Coordinates of N, CA, C and O in Angstrom, one line a residue:
X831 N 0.8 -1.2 0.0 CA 0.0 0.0 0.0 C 0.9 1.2 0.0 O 1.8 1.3 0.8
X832 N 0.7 2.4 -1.0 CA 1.2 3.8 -0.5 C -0.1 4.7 -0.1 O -1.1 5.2 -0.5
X833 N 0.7 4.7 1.0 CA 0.2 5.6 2.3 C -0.5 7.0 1.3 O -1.6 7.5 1.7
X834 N 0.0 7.7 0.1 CA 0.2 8.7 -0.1 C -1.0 8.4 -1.1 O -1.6 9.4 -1.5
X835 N -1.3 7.3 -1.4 CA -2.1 6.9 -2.5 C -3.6 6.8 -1.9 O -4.6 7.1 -2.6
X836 N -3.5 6.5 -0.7 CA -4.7 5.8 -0.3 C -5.1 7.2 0.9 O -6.3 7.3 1.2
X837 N -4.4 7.8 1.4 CA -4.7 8.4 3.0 C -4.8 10.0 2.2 O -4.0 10.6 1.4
X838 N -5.9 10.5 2.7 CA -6.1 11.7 1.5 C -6.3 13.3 2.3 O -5.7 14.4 2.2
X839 N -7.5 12.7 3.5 CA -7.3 13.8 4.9 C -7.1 13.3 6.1 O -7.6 12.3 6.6
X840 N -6.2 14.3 6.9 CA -5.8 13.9 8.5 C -7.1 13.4 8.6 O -6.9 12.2 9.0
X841 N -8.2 13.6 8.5 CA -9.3 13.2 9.6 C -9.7 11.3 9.4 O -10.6 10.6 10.0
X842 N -8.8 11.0 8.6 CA -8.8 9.5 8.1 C -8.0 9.2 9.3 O -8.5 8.6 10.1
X843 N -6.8 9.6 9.5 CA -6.0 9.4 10.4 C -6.2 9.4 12.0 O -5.6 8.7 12.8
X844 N -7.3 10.5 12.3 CA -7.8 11.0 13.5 C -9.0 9.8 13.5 O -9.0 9.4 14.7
X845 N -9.8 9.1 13.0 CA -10.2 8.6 13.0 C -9.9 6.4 13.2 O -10.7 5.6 13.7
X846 N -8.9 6.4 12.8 CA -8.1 5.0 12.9 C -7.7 5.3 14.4 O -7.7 4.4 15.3
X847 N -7.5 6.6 14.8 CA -6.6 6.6 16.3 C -7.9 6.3 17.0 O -8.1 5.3 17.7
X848 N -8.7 7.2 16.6 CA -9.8 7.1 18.3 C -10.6 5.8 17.8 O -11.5 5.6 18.7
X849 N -10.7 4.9 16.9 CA -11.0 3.8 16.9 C -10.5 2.7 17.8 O -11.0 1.8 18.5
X850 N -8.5 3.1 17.5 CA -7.7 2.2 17.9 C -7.9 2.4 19.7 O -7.8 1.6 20.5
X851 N -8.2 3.6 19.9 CA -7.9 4.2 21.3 C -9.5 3.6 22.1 O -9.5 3.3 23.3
X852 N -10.7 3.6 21.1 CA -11.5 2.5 22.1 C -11.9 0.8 22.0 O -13.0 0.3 22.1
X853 N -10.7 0.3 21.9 CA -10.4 -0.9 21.6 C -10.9 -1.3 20.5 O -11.1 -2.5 20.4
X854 N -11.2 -0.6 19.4 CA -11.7 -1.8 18.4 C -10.3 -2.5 18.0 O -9.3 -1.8 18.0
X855 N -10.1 -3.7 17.6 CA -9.6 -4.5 16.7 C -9.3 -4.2 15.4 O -10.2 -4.0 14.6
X856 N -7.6 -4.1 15.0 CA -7.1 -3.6 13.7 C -7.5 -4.1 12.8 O -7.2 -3.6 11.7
X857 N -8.3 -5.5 12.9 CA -8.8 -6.0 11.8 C -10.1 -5.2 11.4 O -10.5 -4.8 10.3
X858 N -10.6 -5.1 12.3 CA -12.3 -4.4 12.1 C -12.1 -2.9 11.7 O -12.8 -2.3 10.8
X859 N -11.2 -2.4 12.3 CA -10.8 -1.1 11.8 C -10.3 -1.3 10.3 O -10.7 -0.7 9.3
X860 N -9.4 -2.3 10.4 CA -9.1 -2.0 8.2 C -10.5 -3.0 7.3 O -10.4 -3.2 6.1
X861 N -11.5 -3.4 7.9 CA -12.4 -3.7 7.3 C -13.4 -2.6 7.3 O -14.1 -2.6 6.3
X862 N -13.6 -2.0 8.0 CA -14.4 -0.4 8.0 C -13.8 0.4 7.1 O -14.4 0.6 6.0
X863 N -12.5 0.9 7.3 CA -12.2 1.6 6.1 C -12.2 1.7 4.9 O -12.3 2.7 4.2
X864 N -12.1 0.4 4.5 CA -12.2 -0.4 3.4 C -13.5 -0.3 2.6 O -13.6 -0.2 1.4
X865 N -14.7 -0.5 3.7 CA -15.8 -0.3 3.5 C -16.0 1.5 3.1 O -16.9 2.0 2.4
X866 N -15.2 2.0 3.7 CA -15.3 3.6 3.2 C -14.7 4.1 2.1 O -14.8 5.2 1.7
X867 N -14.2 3.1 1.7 CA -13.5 3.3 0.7 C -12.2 3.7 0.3 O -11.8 3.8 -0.9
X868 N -11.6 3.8 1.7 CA -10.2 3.3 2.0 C -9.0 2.0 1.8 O -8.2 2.1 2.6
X869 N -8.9 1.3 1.3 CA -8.6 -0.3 1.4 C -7.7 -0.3 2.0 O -6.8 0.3 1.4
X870 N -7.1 -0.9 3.5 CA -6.1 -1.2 4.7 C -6.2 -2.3 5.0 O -7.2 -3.0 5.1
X871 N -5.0 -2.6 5.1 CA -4.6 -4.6 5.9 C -4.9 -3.9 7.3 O -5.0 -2.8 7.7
X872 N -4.9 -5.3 7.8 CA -4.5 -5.0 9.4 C -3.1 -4.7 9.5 O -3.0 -4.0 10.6
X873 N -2.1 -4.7 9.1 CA -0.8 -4.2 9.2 C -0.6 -2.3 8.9 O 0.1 -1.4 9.5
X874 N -1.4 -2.2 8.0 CA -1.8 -1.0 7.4 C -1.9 -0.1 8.6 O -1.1 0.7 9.1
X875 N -3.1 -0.4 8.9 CA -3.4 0.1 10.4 C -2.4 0.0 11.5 O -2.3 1.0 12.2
X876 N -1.9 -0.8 11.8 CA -1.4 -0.8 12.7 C 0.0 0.3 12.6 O 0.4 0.9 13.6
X877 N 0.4 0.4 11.5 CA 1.6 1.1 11.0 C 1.0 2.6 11.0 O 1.6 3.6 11.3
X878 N 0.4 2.6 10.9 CA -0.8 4.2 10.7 C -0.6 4.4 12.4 O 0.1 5.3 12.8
X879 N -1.1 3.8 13.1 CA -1.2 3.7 14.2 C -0.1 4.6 15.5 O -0.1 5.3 16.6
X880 N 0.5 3.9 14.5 CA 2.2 3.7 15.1 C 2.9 5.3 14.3 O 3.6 6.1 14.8
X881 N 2.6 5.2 13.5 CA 3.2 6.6 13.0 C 2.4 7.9 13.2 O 2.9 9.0 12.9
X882 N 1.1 7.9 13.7 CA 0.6 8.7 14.6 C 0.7 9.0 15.4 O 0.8 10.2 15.7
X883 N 0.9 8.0 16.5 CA 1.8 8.1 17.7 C 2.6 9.1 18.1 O 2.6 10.2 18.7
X884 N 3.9 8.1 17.1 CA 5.0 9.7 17.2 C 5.3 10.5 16.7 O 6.5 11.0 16.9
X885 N 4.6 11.0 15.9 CA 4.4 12.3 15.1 C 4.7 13.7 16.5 O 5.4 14.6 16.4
X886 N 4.0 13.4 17.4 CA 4.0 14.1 18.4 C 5.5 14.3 19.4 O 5.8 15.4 20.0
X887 N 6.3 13.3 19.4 CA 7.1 13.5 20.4 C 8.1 14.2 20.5 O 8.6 14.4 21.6
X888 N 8.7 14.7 18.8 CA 9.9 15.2 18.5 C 9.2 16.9 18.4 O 8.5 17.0 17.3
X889 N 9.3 17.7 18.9 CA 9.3 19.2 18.8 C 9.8 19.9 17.7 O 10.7 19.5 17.1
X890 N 9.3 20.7 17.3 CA 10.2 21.2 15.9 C 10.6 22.7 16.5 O 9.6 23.3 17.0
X891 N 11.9 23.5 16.5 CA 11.7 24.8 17.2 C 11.1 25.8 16.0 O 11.2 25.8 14.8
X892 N 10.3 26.9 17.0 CA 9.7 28.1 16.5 C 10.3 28.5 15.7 O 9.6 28.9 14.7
X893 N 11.7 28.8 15.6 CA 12.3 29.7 13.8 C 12.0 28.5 13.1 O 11.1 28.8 12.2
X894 N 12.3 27.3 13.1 CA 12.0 26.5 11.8 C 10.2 26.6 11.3 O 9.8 26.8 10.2
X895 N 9.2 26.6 12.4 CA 8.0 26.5 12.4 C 7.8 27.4 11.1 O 7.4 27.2 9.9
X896 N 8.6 29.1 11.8 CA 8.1 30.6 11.2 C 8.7 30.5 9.5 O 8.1 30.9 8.5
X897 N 9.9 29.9 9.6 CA 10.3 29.8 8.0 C 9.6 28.9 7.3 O 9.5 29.2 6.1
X898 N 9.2 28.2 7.6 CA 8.1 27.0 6.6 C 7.0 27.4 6.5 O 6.3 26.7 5.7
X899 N 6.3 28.5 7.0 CA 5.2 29.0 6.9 C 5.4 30.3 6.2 O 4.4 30.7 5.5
X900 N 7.1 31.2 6.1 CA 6.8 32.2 4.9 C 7.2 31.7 3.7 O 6.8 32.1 2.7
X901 N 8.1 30.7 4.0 CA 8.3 29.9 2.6 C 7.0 29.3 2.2 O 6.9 29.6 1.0
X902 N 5.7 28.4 2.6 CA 4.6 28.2 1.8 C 3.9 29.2 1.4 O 3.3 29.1 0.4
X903 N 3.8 30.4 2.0 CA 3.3 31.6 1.7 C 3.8 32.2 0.6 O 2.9 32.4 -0.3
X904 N 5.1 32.7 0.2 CA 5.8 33.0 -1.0 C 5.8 32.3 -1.6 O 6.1 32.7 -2.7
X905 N 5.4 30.7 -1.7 CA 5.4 29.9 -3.1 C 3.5 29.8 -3.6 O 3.1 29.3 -4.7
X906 N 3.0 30.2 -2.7 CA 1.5 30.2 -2.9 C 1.2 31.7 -3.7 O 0.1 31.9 -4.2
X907 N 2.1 32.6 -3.7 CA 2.2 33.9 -4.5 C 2.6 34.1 -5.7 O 2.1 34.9 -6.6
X908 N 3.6 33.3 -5.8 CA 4.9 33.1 -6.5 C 4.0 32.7 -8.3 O 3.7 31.6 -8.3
X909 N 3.8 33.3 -9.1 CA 3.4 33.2 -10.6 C 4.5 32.4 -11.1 O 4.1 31.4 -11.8
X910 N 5.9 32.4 -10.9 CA 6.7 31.7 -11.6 C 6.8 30.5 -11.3 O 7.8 29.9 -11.7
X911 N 5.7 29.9 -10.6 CA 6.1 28.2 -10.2 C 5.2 27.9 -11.3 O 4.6 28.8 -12.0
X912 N 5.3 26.5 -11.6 CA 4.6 25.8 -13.2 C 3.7 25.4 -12.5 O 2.8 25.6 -13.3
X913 N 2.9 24.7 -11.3 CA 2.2 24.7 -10.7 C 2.0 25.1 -9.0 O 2.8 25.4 -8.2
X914 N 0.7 25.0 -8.9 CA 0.4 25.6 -7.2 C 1.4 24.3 -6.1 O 1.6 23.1 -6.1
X915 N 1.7 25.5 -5.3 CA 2.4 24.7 -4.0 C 1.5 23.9 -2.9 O 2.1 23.3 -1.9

């Protein structure tokens, strides 16, 4: 599976967690999805899972935050890109 292929909004992701978070079963969770029109193994999920997790634990500092946000801002301005950022 690519993740990039299949996973379209956070809220797919916010959703597998608080699944996972009230015990349902990774099987039933990638059969629901699936059903949504998602298609996930149980490994799928579980990896989703797990990379949600620690998305959170590493901090990123404030000047990097502020430069990545005037940099998407100037490329969302920017006419000379061949397509939108």
């Amino acid at each position: 599976m690519l993740i990039k292929d299949q996973i379209y909004r956070i809220e797919n992701l916010k959703a597998l967690h608080c699944m996972h978070k009230a015990g349902i079963q990774h099987q039933v969770i990638a059969l629901f999805m699936t059903s949504e029109g998602l298609p996930l193994s149980e490994q799928d999920v579980a990896l989703l899972i797990h990379l949600y997790d620690d998305c959170g634990k590493i901090r990123v500092p404030q000047k990097k935050i502020q430069a990545m946000i005037v940099a998407k801002k100037m490329g969302q301005h920017d006419d000379n890109l061949p397509c939108p950022v």
